[in-house]
Short mmCIF file of C-alpha atoms (C1' of nucleotides) in Angstrom, two decimals:
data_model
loop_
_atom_site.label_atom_id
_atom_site.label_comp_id
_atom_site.label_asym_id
_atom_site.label_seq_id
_atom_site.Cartn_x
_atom_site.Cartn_y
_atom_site.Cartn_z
CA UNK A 1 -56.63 -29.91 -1.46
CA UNK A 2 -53.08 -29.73 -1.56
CA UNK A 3 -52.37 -29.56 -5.29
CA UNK A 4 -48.30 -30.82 -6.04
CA UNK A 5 -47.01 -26.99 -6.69
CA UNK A 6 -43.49 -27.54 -6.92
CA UNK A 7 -40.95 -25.84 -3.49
CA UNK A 8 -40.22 -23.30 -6.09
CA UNK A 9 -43.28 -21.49 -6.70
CA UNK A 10 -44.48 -22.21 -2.98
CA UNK A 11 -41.36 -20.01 -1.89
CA UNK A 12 -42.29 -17.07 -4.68
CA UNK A 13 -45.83 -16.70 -3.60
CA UNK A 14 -45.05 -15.35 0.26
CA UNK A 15 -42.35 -13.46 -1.72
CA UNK A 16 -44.13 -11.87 -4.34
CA UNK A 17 -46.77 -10.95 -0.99
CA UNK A 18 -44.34 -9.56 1.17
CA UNK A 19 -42.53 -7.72 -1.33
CA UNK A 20 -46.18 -5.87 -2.96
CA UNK A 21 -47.25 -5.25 0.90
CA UNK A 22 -43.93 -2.99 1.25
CA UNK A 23 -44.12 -1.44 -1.76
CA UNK A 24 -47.80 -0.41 -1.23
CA UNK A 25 -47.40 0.98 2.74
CA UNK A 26 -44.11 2.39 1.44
CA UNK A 27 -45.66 4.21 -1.47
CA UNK A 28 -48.12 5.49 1.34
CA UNK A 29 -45.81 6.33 3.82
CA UNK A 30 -44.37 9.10 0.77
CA UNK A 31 -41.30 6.15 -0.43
CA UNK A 32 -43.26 6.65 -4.05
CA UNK A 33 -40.54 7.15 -6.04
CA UNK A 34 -38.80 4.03 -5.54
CA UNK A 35 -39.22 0.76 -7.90
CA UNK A 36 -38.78 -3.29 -7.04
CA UNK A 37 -35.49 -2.77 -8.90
CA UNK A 38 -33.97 -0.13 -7.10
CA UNK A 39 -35.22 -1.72 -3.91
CA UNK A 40 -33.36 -5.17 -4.54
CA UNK A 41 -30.23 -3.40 -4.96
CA UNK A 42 -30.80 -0.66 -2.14
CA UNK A 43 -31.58 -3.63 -0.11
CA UNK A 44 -27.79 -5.27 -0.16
CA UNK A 45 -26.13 -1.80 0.51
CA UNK A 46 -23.56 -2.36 3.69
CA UNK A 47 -23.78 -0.36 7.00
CA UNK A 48 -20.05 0.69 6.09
CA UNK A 49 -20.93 1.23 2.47
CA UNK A 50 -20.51 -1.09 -0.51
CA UNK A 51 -18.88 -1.23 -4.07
CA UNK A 52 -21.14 -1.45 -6.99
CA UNK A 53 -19.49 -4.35 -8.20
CA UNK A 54 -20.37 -6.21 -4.80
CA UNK A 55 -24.02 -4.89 -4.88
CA UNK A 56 -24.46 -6.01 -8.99
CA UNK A 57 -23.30 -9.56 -7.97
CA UNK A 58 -25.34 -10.04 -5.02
CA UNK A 59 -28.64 -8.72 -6.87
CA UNK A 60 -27.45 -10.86 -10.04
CA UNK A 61 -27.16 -8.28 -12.35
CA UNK A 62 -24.47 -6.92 -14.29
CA UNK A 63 -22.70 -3.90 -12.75
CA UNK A 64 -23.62 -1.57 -15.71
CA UNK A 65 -27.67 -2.24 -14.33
CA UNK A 66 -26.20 -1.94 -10.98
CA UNK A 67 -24.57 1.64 -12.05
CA UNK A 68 -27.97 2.91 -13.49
CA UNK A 69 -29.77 2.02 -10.34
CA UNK A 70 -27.67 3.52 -8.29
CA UNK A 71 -27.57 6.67 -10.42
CA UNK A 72 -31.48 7.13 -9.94
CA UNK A 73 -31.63 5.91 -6.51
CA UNK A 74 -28.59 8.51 -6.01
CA UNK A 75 -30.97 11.44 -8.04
CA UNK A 76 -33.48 10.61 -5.94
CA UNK A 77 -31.68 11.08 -2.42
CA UNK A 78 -31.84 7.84 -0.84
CA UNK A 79 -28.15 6.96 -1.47
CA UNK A 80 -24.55 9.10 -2.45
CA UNK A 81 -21.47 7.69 -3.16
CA UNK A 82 -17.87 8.44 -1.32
CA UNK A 83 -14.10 7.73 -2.77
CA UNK A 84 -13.11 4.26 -1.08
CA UNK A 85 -10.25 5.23 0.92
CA UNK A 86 -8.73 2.01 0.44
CA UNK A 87 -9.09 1.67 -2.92
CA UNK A 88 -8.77 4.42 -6.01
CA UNK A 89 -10.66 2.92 -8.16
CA UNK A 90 -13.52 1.80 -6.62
CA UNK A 91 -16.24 3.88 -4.67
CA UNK A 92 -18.31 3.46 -1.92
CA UNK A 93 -22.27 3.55 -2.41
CA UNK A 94 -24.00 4.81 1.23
CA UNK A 95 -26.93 5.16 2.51
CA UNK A 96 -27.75 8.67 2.76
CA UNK A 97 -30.29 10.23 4.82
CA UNK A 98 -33.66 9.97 3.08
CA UNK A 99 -32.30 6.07 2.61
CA UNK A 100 -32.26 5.58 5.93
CA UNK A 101 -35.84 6.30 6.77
CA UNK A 102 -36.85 4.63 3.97
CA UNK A 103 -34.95 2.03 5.46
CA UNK A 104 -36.86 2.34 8.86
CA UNK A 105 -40.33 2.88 7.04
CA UNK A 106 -39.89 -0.78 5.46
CA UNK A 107 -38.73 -2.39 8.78
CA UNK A 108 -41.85 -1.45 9.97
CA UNK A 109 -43.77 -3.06 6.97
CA UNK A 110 -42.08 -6.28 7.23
CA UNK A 111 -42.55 -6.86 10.96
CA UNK A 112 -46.14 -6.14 10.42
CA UNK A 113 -46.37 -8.62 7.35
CA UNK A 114 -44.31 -10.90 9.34
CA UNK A 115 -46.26 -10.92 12.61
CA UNK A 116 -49.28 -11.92 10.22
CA UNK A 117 -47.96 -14.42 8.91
CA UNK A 118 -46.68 -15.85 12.71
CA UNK A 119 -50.54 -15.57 13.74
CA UNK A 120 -51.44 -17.49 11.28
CA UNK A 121 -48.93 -19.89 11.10
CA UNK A 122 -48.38 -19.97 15.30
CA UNK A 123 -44.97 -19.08 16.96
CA UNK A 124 -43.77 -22.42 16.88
CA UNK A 125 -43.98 -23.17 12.92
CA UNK A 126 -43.04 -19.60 11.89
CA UNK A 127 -39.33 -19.89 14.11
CA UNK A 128 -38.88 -23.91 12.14
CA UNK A 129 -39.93 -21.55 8.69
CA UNK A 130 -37.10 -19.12 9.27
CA UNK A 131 -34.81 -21.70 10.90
CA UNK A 132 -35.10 -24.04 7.81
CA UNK A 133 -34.61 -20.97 5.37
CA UNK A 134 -31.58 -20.01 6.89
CA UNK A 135 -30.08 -23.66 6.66
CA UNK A 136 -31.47 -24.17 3.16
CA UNK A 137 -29.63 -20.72 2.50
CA UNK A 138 -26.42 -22.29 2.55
CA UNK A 139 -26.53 -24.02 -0.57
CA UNK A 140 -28.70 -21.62 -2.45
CA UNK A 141 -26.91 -18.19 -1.63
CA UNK A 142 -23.83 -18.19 -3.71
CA UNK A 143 -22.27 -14.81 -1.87
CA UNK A 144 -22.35 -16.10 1.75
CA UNK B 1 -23.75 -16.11 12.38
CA UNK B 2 -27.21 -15.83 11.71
CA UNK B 3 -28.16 -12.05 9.97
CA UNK B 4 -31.40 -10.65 10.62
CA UNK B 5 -32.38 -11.52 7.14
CA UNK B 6 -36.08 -10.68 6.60
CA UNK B 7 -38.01 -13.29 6.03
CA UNK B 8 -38.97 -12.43 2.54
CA UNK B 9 -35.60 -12.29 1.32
CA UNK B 10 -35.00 -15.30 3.12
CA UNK B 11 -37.98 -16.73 0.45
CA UNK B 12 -36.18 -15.28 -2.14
CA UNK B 13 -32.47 -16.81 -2.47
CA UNK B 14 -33.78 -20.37 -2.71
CA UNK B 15 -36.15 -19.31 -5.09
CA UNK B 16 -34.02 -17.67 -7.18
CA UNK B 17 -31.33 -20.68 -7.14
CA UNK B 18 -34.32 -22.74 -8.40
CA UNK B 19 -35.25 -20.19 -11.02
CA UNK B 20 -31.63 -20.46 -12.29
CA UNK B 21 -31.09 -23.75 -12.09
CA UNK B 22 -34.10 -24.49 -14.17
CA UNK B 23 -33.23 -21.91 -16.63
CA UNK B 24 -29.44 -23.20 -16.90
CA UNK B 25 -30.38 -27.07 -17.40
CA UNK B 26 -33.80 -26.43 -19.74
CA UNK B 27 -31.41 -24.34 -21.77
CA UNK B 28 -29.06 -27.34 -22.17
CA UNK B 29 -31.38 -29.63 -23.11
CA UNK B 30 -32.44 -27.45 -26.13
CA UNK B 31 -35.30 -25.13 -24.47
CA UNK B 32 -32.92 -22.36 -24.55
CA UNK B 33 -35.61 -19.77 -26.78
CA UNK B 34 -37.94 -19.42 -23.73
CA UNK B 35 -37.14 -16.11 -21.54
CA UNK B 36 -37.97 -16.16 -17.53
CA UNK B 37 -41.07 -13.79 -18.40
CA UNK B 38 -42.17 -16.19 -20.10
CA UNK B 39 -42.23 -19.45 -17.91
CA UNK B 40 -44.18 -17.59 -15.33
CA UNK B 41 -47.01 -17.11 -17.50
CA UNK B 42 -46.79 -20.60 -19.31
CA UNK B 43 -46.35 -22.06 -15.59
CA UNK B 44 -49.59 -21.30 -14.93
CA UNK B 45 -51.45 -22.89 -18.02
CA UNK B 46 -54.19 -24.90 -16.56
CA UNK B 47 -54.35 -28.41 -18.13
CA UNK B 48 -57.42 -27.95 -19.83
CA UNK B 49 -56.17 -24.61 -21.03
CA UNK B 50 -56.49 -21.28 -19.25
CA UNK B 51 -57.55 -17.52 -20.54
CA UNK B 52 -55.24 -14.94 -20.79
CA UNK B 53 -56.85 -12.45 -18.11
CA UNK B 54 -56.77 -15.32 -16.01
CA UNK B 55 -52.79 -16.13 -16.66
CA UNK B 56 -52.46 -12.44 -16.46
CA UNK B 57 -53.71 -12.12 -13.10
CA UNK B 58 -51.87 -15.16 -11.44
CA UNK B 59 -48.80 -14.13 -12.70
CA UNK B 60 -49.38 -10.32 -11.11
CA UNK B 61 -49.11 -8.72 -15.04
CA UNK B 62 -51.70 -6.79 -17.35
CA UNK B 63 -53.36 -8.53 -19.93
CA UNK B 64 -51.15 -6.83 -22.51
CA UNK B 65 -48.04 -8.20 -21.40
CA UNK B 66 -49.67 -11.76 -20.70
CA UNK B 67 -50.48 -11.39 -24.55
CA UNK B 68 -47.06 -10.46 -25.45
CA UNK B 69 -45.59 -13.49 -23.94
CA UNK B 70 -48.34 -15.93 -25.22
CA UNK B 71 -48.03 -14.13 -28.37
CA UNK B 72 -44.19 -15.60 -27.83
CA UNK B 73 -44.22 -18.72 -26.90
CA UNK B 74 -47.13 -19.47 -29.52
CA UNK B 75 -44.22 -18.79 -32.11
CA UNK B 76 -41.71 -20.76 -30.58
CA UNK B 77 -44.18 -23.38 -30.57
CA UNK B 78 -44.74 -24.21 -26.99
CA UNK B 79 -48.53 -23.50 -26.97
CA UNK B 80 -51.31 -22.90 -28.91
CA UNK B 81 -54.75 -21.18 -28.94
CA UNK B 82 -58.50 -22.23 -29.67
CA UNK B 83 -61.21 -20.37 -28.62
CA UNK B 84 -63.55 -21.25 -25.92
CA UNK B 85 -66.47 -23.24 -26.69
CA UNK B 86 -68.32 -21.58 -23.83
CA UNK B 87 -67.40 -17.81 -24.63
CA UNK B 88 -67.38 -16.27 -27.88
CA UNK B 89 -65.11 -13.84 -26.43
CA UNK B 90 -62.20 -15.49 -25.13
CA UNK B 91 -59.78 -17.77 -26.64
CA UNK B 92 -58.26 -20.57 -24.18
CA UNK B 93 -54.27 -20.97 -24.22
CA UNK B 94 -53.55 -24.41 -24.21
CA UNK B 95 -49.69 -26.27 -23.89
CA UNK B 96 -48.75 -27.44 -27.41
CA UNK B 97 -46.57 -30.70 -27.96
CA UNK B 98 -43.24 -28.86 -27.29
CA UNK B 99 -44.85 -27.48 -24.28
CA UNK B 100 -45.33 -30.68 -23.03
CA UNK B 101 -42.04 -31.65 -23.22
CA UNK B 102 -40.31 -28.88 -21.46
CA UNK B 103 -43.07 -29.62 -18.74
CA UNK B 104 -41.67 -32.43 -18.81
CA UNK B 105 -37.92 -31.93 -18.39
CA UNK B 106 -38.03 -28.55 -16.24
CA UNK B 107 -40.31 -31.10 -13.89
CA UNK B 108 -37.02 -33.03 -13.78
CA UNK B 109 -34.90 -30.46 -12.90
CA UNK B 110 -37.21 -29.42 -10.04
CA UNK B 111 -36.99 -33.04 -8.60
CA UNK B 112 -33.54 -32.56 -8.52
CA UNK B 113 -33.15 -29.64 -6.88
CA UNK B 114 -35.63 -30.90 -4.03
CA UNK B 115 -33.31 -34.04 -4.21
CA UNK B 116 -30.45 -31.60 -3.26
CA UNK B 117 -32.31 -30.03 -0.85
CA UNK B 118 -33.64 -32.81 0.71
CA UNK B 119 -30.22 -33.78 1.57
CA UNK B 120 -29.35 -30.58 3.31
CA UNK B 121 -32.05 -30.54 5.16
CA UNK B 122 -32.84 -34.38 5.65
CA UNK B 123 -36.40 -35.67 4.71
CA UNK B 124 -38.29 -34.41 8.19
CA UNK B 125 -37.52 -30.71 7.96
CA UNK B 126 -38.09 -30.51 3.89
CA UNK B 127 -41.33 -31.98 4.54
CA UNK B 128 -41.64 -29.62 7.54
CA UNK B 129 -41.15 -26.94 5.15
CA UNK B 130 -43.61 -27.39 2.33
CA UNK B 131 -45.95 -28.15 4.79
CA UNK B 132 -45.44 -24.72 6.19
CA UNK B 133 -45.17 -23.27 2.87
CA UNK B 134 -48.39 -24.83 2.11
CA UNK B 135 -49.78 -23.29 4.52
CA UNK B 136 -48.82 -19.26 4.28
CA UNK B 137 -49.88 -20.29 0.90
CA UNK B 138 -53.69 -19.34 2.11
CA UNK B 139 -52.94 -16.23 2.83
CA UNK B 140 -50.18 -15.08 0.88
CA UNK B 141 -51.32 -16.29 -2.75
CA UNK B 142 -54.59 -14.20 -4.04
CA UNK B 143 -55.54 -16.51 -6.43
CA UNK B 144 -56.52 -19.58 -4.21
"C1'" DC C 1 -85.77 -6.16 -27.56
"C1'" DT C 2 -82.91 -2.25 -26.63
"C1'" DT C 3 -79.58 -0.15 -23.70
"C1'" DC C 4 -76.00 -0.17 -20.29
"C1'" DT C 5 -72.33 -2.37 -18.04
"C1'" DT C 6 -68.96 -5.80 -17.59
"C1'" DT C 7 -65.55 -8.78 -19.43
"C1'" DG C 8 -61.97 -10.83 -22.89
"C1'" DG C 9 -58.62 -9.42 -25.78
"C1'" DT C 10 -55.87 -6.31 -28.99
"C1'" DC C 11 -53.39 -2.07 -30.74
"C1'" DA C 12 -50.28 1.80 -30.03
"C1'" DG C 13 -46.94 4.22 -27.53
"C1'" DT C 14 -43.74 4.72 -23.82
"C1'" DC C 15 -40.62 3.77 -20.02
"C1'" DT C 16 -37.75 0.93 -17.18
"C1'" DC C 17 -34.52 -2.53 -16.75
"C1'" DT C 18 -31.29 -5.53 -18.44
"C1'" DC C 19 -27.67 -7.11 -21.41
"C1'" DT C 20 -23.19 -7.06 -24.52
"C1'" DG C 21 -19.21 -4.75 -25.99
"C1'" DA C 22 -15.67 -1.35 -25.57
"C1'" DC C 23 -12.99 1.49 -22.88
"C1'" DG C 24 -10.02 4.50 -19.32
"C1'" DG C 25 -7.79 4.60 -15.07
"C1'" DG C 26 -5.99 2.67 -10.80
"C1'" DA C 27 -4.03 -1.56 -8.39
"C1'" DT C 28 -1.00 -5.55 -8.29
"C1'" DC C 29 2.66 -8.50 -9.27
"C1'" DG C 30 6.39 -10.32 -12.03
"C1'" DC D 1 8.66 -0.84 -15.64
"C1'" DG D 2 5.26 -3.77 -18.14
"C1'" DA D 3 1.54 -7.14 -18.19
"C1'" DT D 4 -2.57 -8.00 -16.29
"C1'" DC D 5 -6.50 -7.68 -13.42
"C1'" DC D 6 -10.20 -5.15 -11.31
"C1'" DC D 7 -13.57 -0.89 -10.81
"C1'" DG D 8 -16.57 1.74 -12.94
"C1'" DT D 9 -18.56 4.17 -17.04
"C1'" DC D 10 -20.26 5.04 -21.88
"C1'" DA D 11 -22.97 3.54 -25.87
"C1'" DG D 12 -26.35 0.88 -28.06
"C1'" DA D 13 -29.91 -2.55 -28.30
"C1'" DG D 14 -33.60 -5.55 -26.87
"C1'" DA D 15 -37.03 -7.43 -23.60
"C1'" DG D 16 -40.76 -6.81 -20.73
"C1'" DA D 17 -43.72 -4.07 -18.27
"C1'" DC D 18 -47.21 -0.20 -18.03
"C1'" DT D 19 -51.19 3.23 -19.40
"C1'" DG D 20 -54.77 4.50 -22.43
"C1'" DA D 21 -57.89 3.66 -26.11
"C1'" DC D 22 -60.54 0.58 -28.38
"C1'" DC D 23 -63.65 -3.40 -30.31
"C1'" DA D 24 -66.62 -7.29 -29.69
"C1'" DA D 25 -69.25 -10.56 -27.06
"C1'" DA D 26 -71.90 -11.54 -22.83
"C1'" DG D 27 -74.88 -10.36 -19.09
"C1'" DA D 28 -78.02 -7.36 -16.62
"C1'" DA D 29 -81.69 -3.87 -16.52
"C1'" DG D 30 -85.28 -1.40 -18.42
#
DNA sequence: CTTCTTTGGTCAGTCTCTCTGACGGGATCG
DNA sequence: CGATCCCGTCAGAGAGACTGACCAAAGAAG
């Protein structure tokens, strides 16, 4: 029976999935240390390296949350931060080594999820799914 | 240019923007005492009234913090609780008068927001989508 | 019917995350 | 140079989540 759930909720359940299935193959894998919080940040960190104010208003938090993610996920080894040469104020947050197989271990985890969900859905249906996302992203992602 | 956004993320960003919006326009029209926390549990309310181990595991908490919110929004007035004429035990949560009303205008706000989205996508490929939704629904959401 | 186990819910304590407010130091522009 | 804006931090407070311990009712087993 499909019950009238509203687009809202439909979009949090695959979410809510995806996002327990890495956290449990990543806590496996020896990522343990790591919480949802810390990830959503670590997740928006630049190739080149971004400023904490960029990475607090992308997650939606304030940069003082921001700051005290960082500082654990910083303790912990999976980022360090640099001077920005460009700029004396600011500094950059990178990924450091441990971050980057971290980084690698969850790739892994979400093409897995993700071919589950394609044999399920079929190839066809699971390209329109992304396809559509990306469009409807346009209106719903306020930075970019 | 399109990223190689994972698709959960993907999920995410229109989620969010419907979380928000929700939250912004409820809050204008005078529900502004009910937290996010919150609306995830009371989301989940069956209409003829749900338990709180039930609530608790939809919405991916423990019992105790289900009973923290309830204990919440049962202040504030948005439901109530009467115990369960079929188990001594358990008391069911059901949506009080006020909770009926903001049922009523956050369903508003959702139409909306589909409205919008509608109209970025056009009718075919929003339909396309829930449809699709729908359907990683079976195997994404553990509770039905 | 008693005993054991499961289930519904609460109490107590703690930790993580988030926010607001205030601030110091560097950049930018008149 | 002086006014202002932006980057990041410090301090304090509150919300929401967890674990562990517990009680009471229901269900299963003897």
């Amino acid at each position: 029976m499909t019950e009238e759930l509203n687009t809202g909720l439909l979009l949090y359940l695959p979410y809510r999935a995806m996002e327990t299935r890495v956290f449990e193959e990543l806590a496996a894998a020896g990522f343990d240390d790591i919480t949802p919080s810390q990830a959503r940040v670590f997740q928006r960190i630049a190739p080149e390296g971004s400023r904490l104010s960029d990475l607090a208003r992308q997650a939606g938090i304030t940069k003082q949350s921001a700051g005290f993610l960082i500082d654990q996920l910083e303790r912990l080894g999976y980022v360090h931060r640099v001077p920005d040469p460009g700029d004396g104020r600011a500094r950059l947050v990178r990924i450091a080594e441990r971050g980057h197989r971290s980084v690698e271990a969850s790739r892994a985890v979400v093409s897995r999820v993700e071919a589950e969900w394609e044999t399920h859905l079929g190839a066809r249906r699971m390209a329109q799914l992304r396809r559509i996302l990306a469009d409807l992203r346009e209106i719903t992602d306020p930075w970019r």
